[in-house]
């Protein structure tokens, strides 16, 4: 038997991946059948022969109970967790247009279940018509309404699978786009999230812990930009630590030691008192720590802090850039835009600006709206209402 070359193996890899997507498509189809059977059994158990006999409230309860029972069965039969089982059942009983787009993309092997699950967890709570807009953009088969990442050089739909980084960015962009249609509801949702901002500590079993902080998007993006600037400057200056290690050490030093004045001489090398005196100055804290760094733990040393302090002190203020379509700031369309092309959000290439009211996609530009983009290492998108608040410097309560 001759050994296969790399081309054969890669072809098998693509074929196997496509088969996986089609099997996952079949799983969604069977999950829908399970829901139908369960719903019929529930109706019979309650003494009804048709859904039409139920009142609106009874129908809502019947649907919820059927989905709950199906989620329980899926967890037992497939060993899935609660969230994944809910997503599987949720997609299987989604509105027809959403379901058809998802099944079509899985059948064409453009996506895997993991990407579909992410779509549902992000958009499943949106109104049905808005979920349909996002599904049409990410999974549909019409180039007029497809996300620009899916188009080839000629403006037609490509047949390659979604690249994951592009997919997650496009998903967030399209979700923010449709959420921005109801300005008041979107603003209230954002303000509720601002009011719930917090920080918390998660302790791990390997001697490490994670500090998490939530806050306004622009604030967090600005913090990340400043840390990233300092990290890359340290590496460029020859710091031996990896970028990831520096991304931990720089914010740790900033939060632990405040403004980080450059160290001077002090007590015994290596002690906690030495670190505090060197970093904070002779005044130091009101009370010195009662414990030294534990044996085997790698604390930030004075040498580490010297280099971080030098870079952070020299870092310029954060200059966060947000690209916003003029229509979003003005609150109205400023001009009639062309119908095809590629470019920044809200420009002529914006998916929300392509297509016509009677086009194959069935959704016009007004239904899609526009978004603003926060530039940086991590793509982030804001709604028109959010953009207008930033433009007028109106902070949420």
Short mmCIF file of C-alpha atoms in Angstrom, two decimals, residues 55-325:
data_model
loop_
_atom_site.label_atom_id
_atom_site.label_comp_id
_atom_site.label_asym_id
_atom_site.label_seq_id
_atom_site.Cartn_x
_atom_site.Cartn_y
_atom_site.Cartn_z
CA UNK A 55 -55.35 29.87 24.83
CA UNK A 56 -52.38 32.17 24.33
CA UNK A 57 -51.20 31.64 27.90
CA UNK A 58 -51.70 27.87 27.71
CA UNK A 59 -49.82 27.72 24.41
CA UNK A 60 -46.91 29.59 25.92
CA UNK A 61 -46.79 27.21 28.89
CA UNK A 62 -47.13 24.17 26.63
CA UNK A 63 -44.23 25.32 24.45
CA UNK A 64 -42.03 26.06 27.47
CA UNK A 65 -42.77 22.67 29.04
CA UNK A 66 -42.07 20.82 25.78
CA UNK A 67 -38.72 22.56 25.40
CA UNK A 68 -37.81 21.87 29.03
CA UNK A 69 -38.51 18.15 28.62
CA UNK A 70 -36.53 18.01 25.37
CA UNK A 71 -33.55 19.76 26.96
CA UNK A 72 -33.60 17.19 29.77
CA UNK A 73 -33.70 14.30 27.27
CA UNK A 74 -30.86 15.76 25.21
CA UNK A 75 -28.71 16.18 28.31
CA UNK A 76 -29.26 12.55 29.31
CA UNK A 77 -28.93 11.00 25.83
CA UNK A 78 -26.06 13.11 24.50
CA UNK A 79 -24.29 14.06 27.71
CA UNK A 80 -24.47 17.77 26.90
CA UNK A 81 -24.42 20.57 29.43
CA UNK A 82 -27.45 22.73 30.18
CA UNK A 83 -26.42 25.67 27.98
CA UNK A 84 -25.54 23.59 24.94
CA UNK A 85 -28.71 21.51 25.21
CA UNK A 86 -30.81 24.68 25.43
CA UNK A 87 -29.05 26.09 22.37
CA UNK A 88 -29.64 22.87 20.41
CA UNK A 89 -33.36 22.85 21.16
CA UNK A 90 -33.61 26.61 20.71
CA UNK A 91 -32.14 26.55 17.19
CA UNK A 92 -34.20 23.50 16.23
CA UNK A 93 -37.45 25.33 17.02
CA UNK A 94 -36.36 28.79 15.83
CA UNK A 95 -38.52 30.68 13.31
CA UNK A 96 -38.57 29.01 9.90
CA UNK A 97 -36.37 31.56 8.13
CA UNK A 98 -33.70 31.40 10.85
CA UNK A 99 -33.76 27.62 10.92
CA UNK A 100 -33.56 27.34 7.13
CA UNK A 101 -30.55 29.67 6.94
CA UNK A 102 -28.73 27.73 9.68
CA UNK A 103 -29.49 24.32 8.17
CA UNK A 104 -28.43 25.57 4.75
CA UNK A 105 -25.06 26.81 6.04
CA UNK A 106 -24.44 23.53 7.87
CA UNK A 107 -25.38 21.57 4.77
CA UNK A 108 -22.91 23.60 2.70
CA UNK A 109 -20.27 23.02 5.42
CA UNK A 110 -19.74 26.77 5.85
CA UNK A 111 -20.12 26.56 9.63
CA UNK A 112 -19.94 24.04 12.45
CA UNK A 113 -22.26 23.60 15.40
CA UNK A 114 -19.91 25.61 17.63
CA UNK A 115 -20.43 28.71 15.48
CA UNK A 116 -24.20 28.17 15.30
CA UNK A 117 -24.36 27.80 19.06
CA UNK A 118 -22.48 31.08 19.50
CA UNK A 119 -24.98 32.79 17.19
CA UNK A 120 -27.94 31.51 19.20
CA UNK A 121 -26.46 32.40 22.57
CA UNK A 122 -25.80 35.95 21.32
CA UNK A 123 -29.04 36.51 19.39
CA UNK A 124 -31.59 33.99 20.67
CA UNK A 125 -33.28 36.53 22.97
CA UNK A 126 -33.77 39.12 20.23
CA UNK A 127 -37.15 39.56 18.52
CA UNK A 128 -37.71 36.97 15.78
CA UNK A 129 -37.44 39.42 12.88
CA UNK A 130 -34.08 40.73 14.12
CA UNK A 131 -32.70 37.23 14.66
CA UNK A 132 -33.70 36.59 11.05
CA UNK A 133 -31.67 39.58 9.85
CA UNK A 134 -28.53 38.33 11.61
CA UNK A 135 -29.06 34.75 10.36
CA UNK A 136 -29.56 36.00 6.81
CA UNK A 137 -26.29 37.91 6.96
CA UNK A 138 -24.21 35.11 8.48
CA UNK A 139 -25.80 32.01 6.95
CA UNK A 140 -28.02 33.08 4.05
CA UNK A 141 -27.43 32.25 0.38
CA UNK A 142 -28.07 35.69 -1.15
CA UNK A 143 -24.99 37.89 -1.80
CA UNK A 144 -27.13 41.04 -1.55
CA UNK A 145 -27.75 40.47 2.16
CA UNK A 146 -24.66 38.43 3.11
CA UNK A 147 -21.94 39.74 5.42
CA UNK A 148 -19.06 41.27 3.39
CA UNK A 149 -16.63 38.68 4.82
CA UNK A 150 -18.49 35.99 2.85
CA UNK A 151 -18.15 37.68 -0.56
CA UNK A 152 -15.45 36.97 -3.11
CA UNK A 153 -13.63 39.53 -5.25
CA UNK A 154 -16.49 39.60 -7.77
CA UNK A 155 -19.15 40.27 -5.13
CA UNK A 156 -20.56 36.74 -5.17
CA UNK A 157 -20.82 34.30 -2.29
CA UNK A 158 -17.68 32.30 -1.64
CA UNK A 159 -17.81 28.60 -0.76
CA UNK A 160 -15.10 28.55 1.90
CA UNK A 161 -15.95 27.88 5.56
CA UNK A 162 -16.21 30.88 7.88
CA UNK A 163 -12.88 31.88 9.39
CA UNK A 164 -13.54 31.93 13.12
CA UNK A 165 -12.01 35.33 13.88
CA UNK A 166 -14.02 36.91 11.05
CA UNK A 167 -17.18 35.10 12.13
CA UNK A 168 -17.14 36.27 15.75
CA UNK A 169 -16.44 39.85 14.71
CA UNK A 170 -19.24 39.75 12.09
CA UNK A 171 -21.66 38.18 14.58
CA UNK A 172 -21.10 40.95 17.11
CA UNK A 173 -21.34 43.63 14.43
CA UNK A 174 -24.61 42.32 13.00
CA UNK A 175 -26.10 41.77 16.48
CA UNK A 176 -25.28 45.34 17.52
CA UNK A 177 -26.68 46.55 14.20
CA UNK A 178 -30.13 45.05 14.78
CA UNK A 179 -30.15 45.86 18.50
CA UNK A 180 -29.71 49.54 17.62
CA UNK A 181 -33.05 49.66 15.78
CA UNK A 182 -34.97 50.18 19.02
CA UNK A 183 -32.97 53.10 20.41
CA UNK A 184 -34.78 53.38 23.73
CA UNK A 185 -34.68 49.64 24.51
CA UNK A 186 -31.01 49.42 23.50
CA UNK A 187 -30.14 52.41 25.69
CA UNK A 188 -31.94 50.94 28.70
CA UNK A 189 -30.19 47.59 28.20
CA UNK A 190 -26.82 49.36 28.08
CA UNK A 191 -27.56 51.46 31.15
CA UNK A 192 -28.66 48.42 33.09
CA UNK A 193 -25.35 46.78 32.19
CA UNK A 194 -23.44 49.90 33.33
CA UNK A 195 -25.26 49.86 36.67
CA UNK A 196 -24.28 46.21 37.11
CA UNK A 197 -20.55 46.90 36.60
CA UNK A 198 -18.32 45.20 39.13
CA UNK A 199 -15.03 43.43 39.73
CA UNK A 200 -14.50 39.97 41.18
CA UNK A 201 -11.73 37.53 41.98
CA UNK A 202 -11.69 33.87 40.92
CA UNK A 203 -9.17 31.72 42.79
CA UNK A 204 -7.76 28.70 40.95
CA UNK A 205 -6.31 25.46 42.31
CA UNK A 206 -2.84 26.01 40.78
CA UNK A 207 -1.76 28.95 42.92
CA UNK A 208 -3.07 31.62 40.54
CA UNK A 209 -6.17 33.78 40.48
CA UNK A 210 -8.05 35.90 37.94
CA UNK A 211 -9.22 39.46 38.59
CA UNK A 212 -12.08 40.49 36.29
CA UNK A 213 -13.50 44.00 35.85
CA UNK A 214 -16.57 45.04 33.87
CA UNK A 215 -17.28 48.58 32.74
CA UNK A 216 -18.21 50.76 29.75
CA UNK A 217 -16.87 49.45 26.46
CA UNK A 218 -14.86 52.56 25.64
CA UNK A 219 -13.28 52.65 29.12
CA UNK A 220 -12.25 49.00 29.01
CA UNK A 221 -10.96 49.34 25.44
CA UNK A 222 -8.92 52.38 26.49
CA UNK A 223 -7.42 50.51 29.46
CA UNK A 224 -6.51 47.59 27.22
CA UNK A 225 -4.94 49.93 24.65
CA UNK A 226 -2.75 51.60 27.29
CA UNK A 227 -1.64 48.28 28.76
CA UNK A 228 -0.90 46.90 25.30
CA UNK A 229 1.17 49.99 24.44
CA UNK A 230 3.27 49.53 27.57
CA UNK A 231 3.62 45.78 27.00
CA UNK A 232 4.95 46.16 23.47
CA UNK A 233 7.28 48.98 24.49
CA UNK A 234 8.77 46.74 27.21
CA UNK A 235 9.31 43.90 24.75
CA UNK A 236 10.86 46.26 22.23
CA UNK A 237 13.23 47.49 24.95
CA UNK A 238 14.46 43.92 25.47
CA UNK A 239 12.36 42.69 28.41
CA UNK A 240 12.75 38.87 28.51
CA UNK A 241 9.15 38.23 29.60
CA UNK A 242 6.63 37.05 27.03
CA UNK A 243 3.84 39.34 25.84
CA UNK A 244 1.27 37.35 27.84
CA UNK A 245 3.39 37.57 30.99
CA UNK A 246 3.75 41.31 30.52
CA UNK A 247 -0.01 41.66 29.93
CA UNK A 248 -0.39 40.25 33.44
CA UNK A 249 2.53 42.05 35.10
CA UNK A 250 1.81 45.58 33.81
CA UNK A 251 -1.79 45.88 35.10
CA UNK A 252 -0.79 43.99 38.27
CA UNK A 253 1.93 46.54 38.98
CA UNK A 254 -0.38 49.47 38.21
CA UNK A 255 -3.17 48.24 40.46
CA UNK A 256 -0.93 47.06 43.28
CA UNK A 257 1.47 50.01 43.49
CA UNK A 258 -0.52 52.97 42.17
CA UNK A 259 1.42 55.56 40.17
CA UNK A 260 4.70 53.60 40.39
CA UNK A 261 7.40 56.20 41.11
CA UNK A 262 10.87 54.91 40.27
CA UNK A 263 12.34 52.87 43.16
CA UNK A 264 15.16 53.96 45.48
CA UNK A 265 17.33 52.05 47.91
CA UNK A 266 15.81 50.53 51.07
CA UNK A 267 15.68 47.46 53.37
CA UNK A 268 16.82 43.94 52.75
CA UNK A 269 16.66 42.76 49.14
CA UNK A 270 13.79 40.44 48.30
CA UNK A 271 11.58 41.27 51.30
CA UNK A 272 8.04 42.58 50.96
CA UNK A 273 9.03 45.70 52.91
CA UNK A 274 11.87 46.31 50.44
CA UNK A 275 9.50 46.15 47.49
CA UNK A 276 6.99 48.53 49.11
CA UNK A 277 9.59 51.05 50.24
CA UNK A 278 11.34 51.02 46.87
CA UNK A 279 8.14 51.43 44.90
CA UNK A 280 6.05 53.77 47.05
CA UNK A 281 8.87 55.84 48.54
CA UNK A 282 9.91 56.36 52.17
CA UNK A 283 6.39 57.14 53.31
CA UNK A 284 5.14 53.75 52.20
CA UNK A 285 1.75 52.46 53.25
CA UNK A 286 0.27 53.19 56.66
CA UNK A 287 0.78 49.56 57.68
CA UNK A 288 3.41 47.26 56.28
CA UNK A 289 2.28 43.80 55.18
CA UNK A 290 2.53 41.17 57.87
CA UNK A 291 3.55 38.35 55.51
CA UNK A 292 6.32 38.01 52.97
CA UNK A 293 5.85 36.43 49.57
CA UNK A 294 5.42 32.69 49.97
CA UNK A 295 8.16 30.25 49.04
CA UNK A 296 7.96 29.28 45.38
CA UNK A 297 5.75 32.24 44.40
CA UNK A 298 7.11 34.56 41.71
CA UNK A 299 6.30 38.10 42.88
CA UNK A 300 7.08 41.22 40.86
CA UNK A 301 10.60 42.25 41.80
CA UNK A 302 12.07 45.75 42.05
CA UNK A 303 13.83 45.24 38.72
CA UNK A 304 10.52 44.27 37.11
CA UNK A 305 8.82 47.34 38.54
CA UNK A 306 11.60 49.70 37.42
CA UNK A 307 11.12 48.81 33.76
CA UNK A 308 7.32 48.85 33.98
CA UNK A 309 7.33 52.22 35.80
CA UNK A 310 9.62 53.73 33.18
CA UNK A 311 7.39 52.64 30.29
CA UNK A 312 4.03 53.39 31.95
CA UNK A 313 5.15 56.86 33.09
CA UNK A 314 6.21 57.65 29.52
CA UNK A 315 3.04 56.26 27.93
CA UNK A 316 0.85 58.90 26.29
CA UNK A 317 -2.81 59.32 27.31
CA UNK A 318 -5.20 56.90 25.67
CA UNK A 319 -6.50 58.06 22.28
CA UNK A 320 -9.40 55.74 21.52
CA UNK A 321 -10.68 55.90 17.94
CA UNK A 322 -14.30 55.13 17.09
CA UNK A 323 -15.37 55.05 13.42
CA UNK A 324 -19.00 56.13 13.23
CA UNK A 325 -21.20 56.53 10.11
#
